[in-house]
Short mmCIF file of N, CA, C and O in Angstrom, two decimals:
data_model
loop_
_atom_site.label_atom_id
_atom_site.label_comp_id
_atom_site.label_asym_id
_atom_site.label_seq_id
_atom_site.Cartn_x
_atom_site.Cartn_y
_atom_site.Cartn_z
N UNK A 347 181.22 224.14 285.23
CA UNK A 347 180.33 225.43 284.44
C UNK A 347 179.77 224.57 283.64
O UNK A 347 178.59 224.67 283.19
N UNK A 348 180.68 223.68 282.32
CA UNK A 348 179.97 223.14 281.27
C UNK A 348 179.06 222.07 281.66
O UNK A 348 177.91 222.02 280.94
N UNK A 349 179.35 221.21 282.55
CA UNK A 349 178.41 220.18 282.99
C UNK A 349 177.33 220.94 283.78
O UNK A 349 176.33 220.16 283.17
N UNK A 350 177.21 221.72 284.35
CA UNK A 350 175.88 222.18 285.16
C UNK A 350 174.94 222.55 283.75
O UNK A 350 174.00 222.52 283.85
N UNK A 351 175.55 223.57 282.60
CA UNK A 351 174.78 223.85 281.32
C UNK A 351 174.42 222.67 281.07
O UNK A 351 173.12 222.82 280.29
N UNK A 352 175.09 221.98 280.59
CA UNK A 352 174.73 220.44 279.89
C UNK A 352 173.43 219.72 280.84
O UNK A 352 172.33 219.70 280.34
N UNK A 353 173.43 219.68 282.18
CA UNK A 353 172.53 219.40 282.98
C UNK A 353 171.34 220.25 282.89
O UNK A 353 169.95 219.72 282.48
N UNK A 354 171.52 221.27 282.76
CA UNK A 354 170.44 222.22 282.87
C UNK A 354 169.69 222.09 281.39
O UNK A 354 168.33 222.28 281.25
N UNK A 355 170.10 222.16 280.20
CA UNK A 355 169.51 221.77 278.97
C UNK A 355 168.94 220.68 279.09
O UNK A 355 167.72 220.57 278.40
N UNK A 356 169.45 219.69 279.67
CA UNK A 356 168.88 218.54 279.40
C UNK A 356 167.55 218.22 280.34
O UNK A 356 166.54 217.72 280.00
N UNK A 357 167.87 218.33 281.44
CA UNK A 357 166.73 218.60 282.23
C UNK A 357 165.49 219.43 281.73
O UNK A 357 164.33 219.16 281.41
N UNK A 358 165.69 220.60 281.16
CA UNK A 358 164.64 221.46 280.18
C UNK A 358 164.22 220.79 279.20
O UNK A 358 163.02 220.79 278.91
N UNK A 359 164.97 220.26 278.09
CA UNK A 359 164.38 219.58 277.10
C UNK A 359 163.91 218.21 277.73
O UNK A 359 162.66 218.08 277.31
N UNK A 360 163.81 217.26 278.86
CA UNK A 360 162.73 216.28 279.25
C UNK A 360 161.76 217.38 279.76
O UNK A 360 160.65 216.47 279.62
N UNK A 361 161.49 218.08 280.31
CA UNK A 361 160.76 218.93 280.83
C UNK A 361 159.43 219.41 280.04
O UNK A 361 158.34 218.94 280.15
N UNK A 362 160.40 219.85 278.67
CA UNK A 362 159.75 220.48 277.42
C UNK A 362 158.56 218.86 276.99
O UNK A 362 157.24 218.82 276.67
N UNK A 363 159.63 217.70 276.99
CA UNK A 363 158.87 216.47 276.24
C UNK A 363 158.02 215.98 276.95
O UNK A 363 156.77 215.56 276.38
N UNK A 364 158.17 216.27 278.39
CA UNK A 364 157.12 215.65 279.33
C UNK A 364 155.81 216.40 279.29
O UNK A 364 154.74 216.10 279.39
N UNK A 365 155.70 217.82 279.21
CA UNK A 365 154.68 218.52 279.06
C UNK A 365 154.14 218.86 277.82
O UNK A 365 152.98 219.32 277.89
N UNK A 366 154.60 218.57 276.29
CA UNK A 366 154.08 218.97 275.53
C UNK A 366 152.66 218.25 275.51
O UNK A 366 152.13 218.90 274.97
N UNK A 367 152.06 217.00 275.91
CA UNK A 367 151.03 216.33 275.68
C UNK A 367 149.91 217.64 276.25
O UNK A 367 148.96 217.80 275.83
N UNK A 368 150.50 218.38 277.46
CA UNK A 368 149.61 219.32 278.03
C UNK A 368 149.46 220.65 277.18
O UNK A 368 148.35 220.99 277.07
N UNK A 369 150.80 220.79 276.75
CA UNK A 369 150.50 221.77 275.59
C UNK A 369 149.51 221.59 274.43
O UNK A 369 149.03 222.98 273.99
N UNK A 370 149.48 220.88 274.02
CA UNK A 370 148.89 220.03 272.64
C UNK A 370 147.28 220.68 273.34
O UNK A 370 146.26 220.65 272.43
N UNK A 371 146.86 219.65 274.75
CA UNK A 371 145.78 219.83 275.02
C UNK A 371 145.27 221.45 275.06
O UNK A 371 144.14 221.98 274.83
N UNK A 372 146.01 222.18 275.70
CA UNK A 372 145.97 223.52 275.90
C UNK A 372 145.81 224.13 274.57
O UNK A 372 144.47 224.99 274.63
N UNK A 373 146.58 224.30 273.38
CA UNK A 373 146.38 224.79 272.44
C UNK A 373 145.07 224.04 271.59
O UNK A 373 144.50 225.46 271.21
N UNK A 374 144.71 222.95 271.78
CA UNK A 374 143.65 222.67 271.28
C UNK A 374 142.14 223.06 271.72
O UNK A 374 141.22 223.74 271.28
N UNK A 375 142.20 223.39 273.07
CA UNK A 375 141.19 223.86 273.82
C UNK A 375 141.13 225.71 273.54
O UNK A 375 140.08 226.09 273.31
N UNK A 376 142.13 226.25 273.50
CA UNK A 376 142.30 227.51 272.98
C UNK A 376 141.68 227.89 271.71
O UNK A 376 140.65 228.59 270.96
N UNK A 377 142.12 226.86 270.48
CA UNK A 377 141.73 227.23 269.23
C UNK A 377 139.96 226.86 269.32
O UNK A 377 139.49 227.61 268.36
N UNK A 378 139.92 225.86 269.73
CA UNK A 378 138.15 225.40 269.71
C UNK A 378 137.48 226.87 270.51
O UNK A 378 136.62 227.13 269.89
N UNK A 379 137.85 227.27 271.67
CA UNK A 379 137.26 228.55 272.53
C UNK A 379 137.17 229.68 271.97
O UNK A 379 136.17 230.58 272.00
N UNK A 380 138.20 229.96 271.32
CA UNK A 380 138.72 231.58 271.18
C UNK A 380 139.39 231.85 269.44
O UNK A 380 140.46 230.83 269.52
N UNK A 381 138.56 232.07 268.90
CA UNK A 381 139.64 232.62 267.57
C UNK A 381 140.38 233.42 267.45
O UNK A 381 140.94 234.05 268.81
N UNK A 382 141.54 233.39 266.75
CA UNK A 382 142.96 234.29 266.97
C UNK A 382 144.05 233.69 267.26
O UNK A 382 144.08 232.51 266.91
N UNK A 383 145.42 234.05 267.38
CA UNK A 383 146.58 233.56 267.60
C UNK A 383 146.56 232.61 269.08
O UNK A 383 146.27 233.27 270.00
N UNK A 384 147.01 231.37 268.83
CA UNK A 384 147.16 230.68 270.37
C UNK A 384 148.58 231.25 270.99
O UNK A 384 148.25 231.34 272.10
N UNK A 385 149.65 232.12 270.50
CA UNK A 385 150.80 232.48 271.42
C UNK A 385 151.13 234.01 271.06
O UNK A 385 150.49 234.72 270.15
N UNK A 386 151.47 234.48 272.22
CA UNK A 386 151.74 235.75 272.33
C UNK A 386 153.16 236.08 272.34
O UNK A 386 154.01 235.44 272.96
N UNK A 387 153.32 237.03 271.40
CA UNK A 387 155.09 237.57 271.57
C UNK A 387 155.33 239.02 272.00
O UNK A 387 154.43 239.83 271.62
N UNK A 388 156.05 239.04 273.01
CA UNK A 388 156.39 240.23 273.43
C UNK A 388 157.94 240.39 273.92
O UNK A 388 158.56 239.66 273.94
N UNK A 389 158.55 241.80 273.62
CA UNK A 389 159.74 241.78 273.41
C UNK A 389 160.03 242.10 274.97
O UNK A 389 159.50 243.22 276.06
N UNK A 390 161.15 241.60 275.75
CA UNK A 390 161.54 241.73 277.24
C UNK A 390 162.85 242.19 276.89
O UNK A 390 163.74 242.03 275.99
N UNK A 391 163.52 242.96 278.11
CA UNK A 391 164.81 243.08 278.70
C UNK A 391 165.69 242.10 279.34
O UNK A 391 164.99 242.04 280.45
N UNK A 392 166.52 241.54 278.66
CA UNK A 392 167.42 240.64 279.56
C UNK A 392 168.48 241.24 280.08
O UNK A 392 168.56 242.43 280.38
N UNK A 393 169.31 239.83 280.35
CA UNK A 393 170.88 240.21 280.77
C UNK A 393 171.71 241.50 279.69
O UNK A 393 171.27 241.43 278.51
N UNK A 394 172.43 242.34 280.49
CA UNK A 394 172.93 243.30 279.78
C UNK A 394 172.27 244.06 279.15
O UNK A 394 172.45 245.03 278.46
N UNK A 395 170.92 244.43 279.59
CA UNK A 395 169.85 245.32 278.81
C UNK A 395 169.60 244.76 277.35
O UNK A 395 169.38 245.66 276.73
N UNK A 396 169.68 243.74 277.15
CA UNK A 396 169.19 243.04 275.78
C UNK A 396 168.24 242.77 275.59
O UNK A 396 167.62 241.79 276.48
N UNK A 397 167.61 243.31 274.55
CA UNK A 397 165.98 242.79 274.13
C UNK A 397 165.77 241.21 274.00
O UNK A 397 166.94 240.80 273.03
N UNK A 398 164.77 240.44 274.18
CA UNK A 398 164.65 239.30 273.72
C UNK A 398 163.00 239.33 273.37
O UNK A 398 162.71 239.60 273.95
N UNK A 399 162.69 238.26 272.48
CA UNK A 399 161.41 238.20 272.36
C UNK A 399 160.92 236.72 273.39
O UNK A 399 161.61 235.73 272.97
N UNK A 400 159.81 237.00 273.86
CA UNK A 400 159.25 235.83 274.73
C UNK A 400 158.03 235.71 274.02
O UNK A 400 157.27 236.22 273.88
N UNK A 401 158.01 234.11 274.08
CA UNK A 401 156.55 233.68 273.31
C UNK A 401 155.83 232.86 274.81
O UNK A 401 156.72 231.87 275.30
N UNK A 402 154.68 233.37 274.58
CA UNK A 402 153.99 232.39 275.81
C UNK A 402 152.36 232.18 275.07
O UNK A 402 152.02 232.73 274.24
N UNK A 403 151.60 231.39 275.84
CA UNK A 403 150.30 231.13 275.54
C UNK A 403 149.47 232.23 275.74
O UNK A 403 149.97 233.09 276.72
N UNK A 404 148.75 232.96 274.73
CA UNK A 404 147.95 234.09 274.68
C UNK A 404 146.68 233.64 275.61
O UNK A 404 145.83 232.72 275.57
N UNK A 405 146.52 234.19 276.97
CA UNK A 405 145.53 233.98 278.05
C UNK A 405 144.79 235.46 278.01
O UNK A 405 143.50 235.21 278.77
N UNK A 406 144.72 236.50 277.44
CA UNK A 406 143.70 237.20 277.20
C UNK A 406 143.24 237.75 275.85
O UNK A 406 143.51 236.89 274.99
N UNK A 407 142.13 238.38 275.77
CA UNK A 407 141.87 238.90 274.30
C UNK A 407 143.25 239.51 273.25
O UNK A 407 144.31 239.92 273.88
N UNK A 408 142.71 239.37 272.13
CA UNK A 408 144.06 239.94 271.18
C UNK A 408 143.99 241.07 271.33
O UNK A 408 143.25 241.94 271.60
N UNK A 409 145.28 241.66 271.44
CA UNK A 409 145.88 242.92 271.97
C UNK A 409 145.69 243.64 273.14
O UNK A 409 145.55 245.12 272.95
N UNK A 410 145.56 242.94 274.07
CA UNK A 410 145.05 243.17 275.29
C UNK A 410 146.12 244.41 275.93
O UNK A 410 145.93 245.37 276.73
N UNK A 411 147.60 244.13 275.27
CA UNK A 411 148.54 244.84 276.01
C UNK A 411 148.37 246.39 275.56
O UNK A 411 148.85 247.27 275.90
N UNK A 412 147.57 246.50 274.34
CA UNK A 412 147.78 247.69 273.52
C UNK A 412 146.40 248.87 273.85
O UNK A 412 145.87 249.78 274.03
N UNK A 413 145.33 247.97 274.68
CA UNK A 413 144.01 248.48 275.37
C UNK A 413 144.50 248.89 276.70
O UNK A 413 145.13 248.09 277.56
N UNK A 414 143.83 250.37 276.58
CA UNK A 414 144.14 250.80 278.33
C UNK A 414 145.12 251.29 278.38
O UNK A 414 145.63 251.73 279.48
#
């Protein structure tokens, strides 16, 4: 179990390091194209109904979740 966890963490770290140039390109394009925050934070419900904060790139207008 501990070996699988270590493998998962190392693979995730490698994936993030490999993808960061793409993330940098996306954030630069978003900052040039659209004013406002680059990231969107939302509370989700996880295991055992425990809330957690999820952070992702904002893909819609600011406060889109509060409109409509």
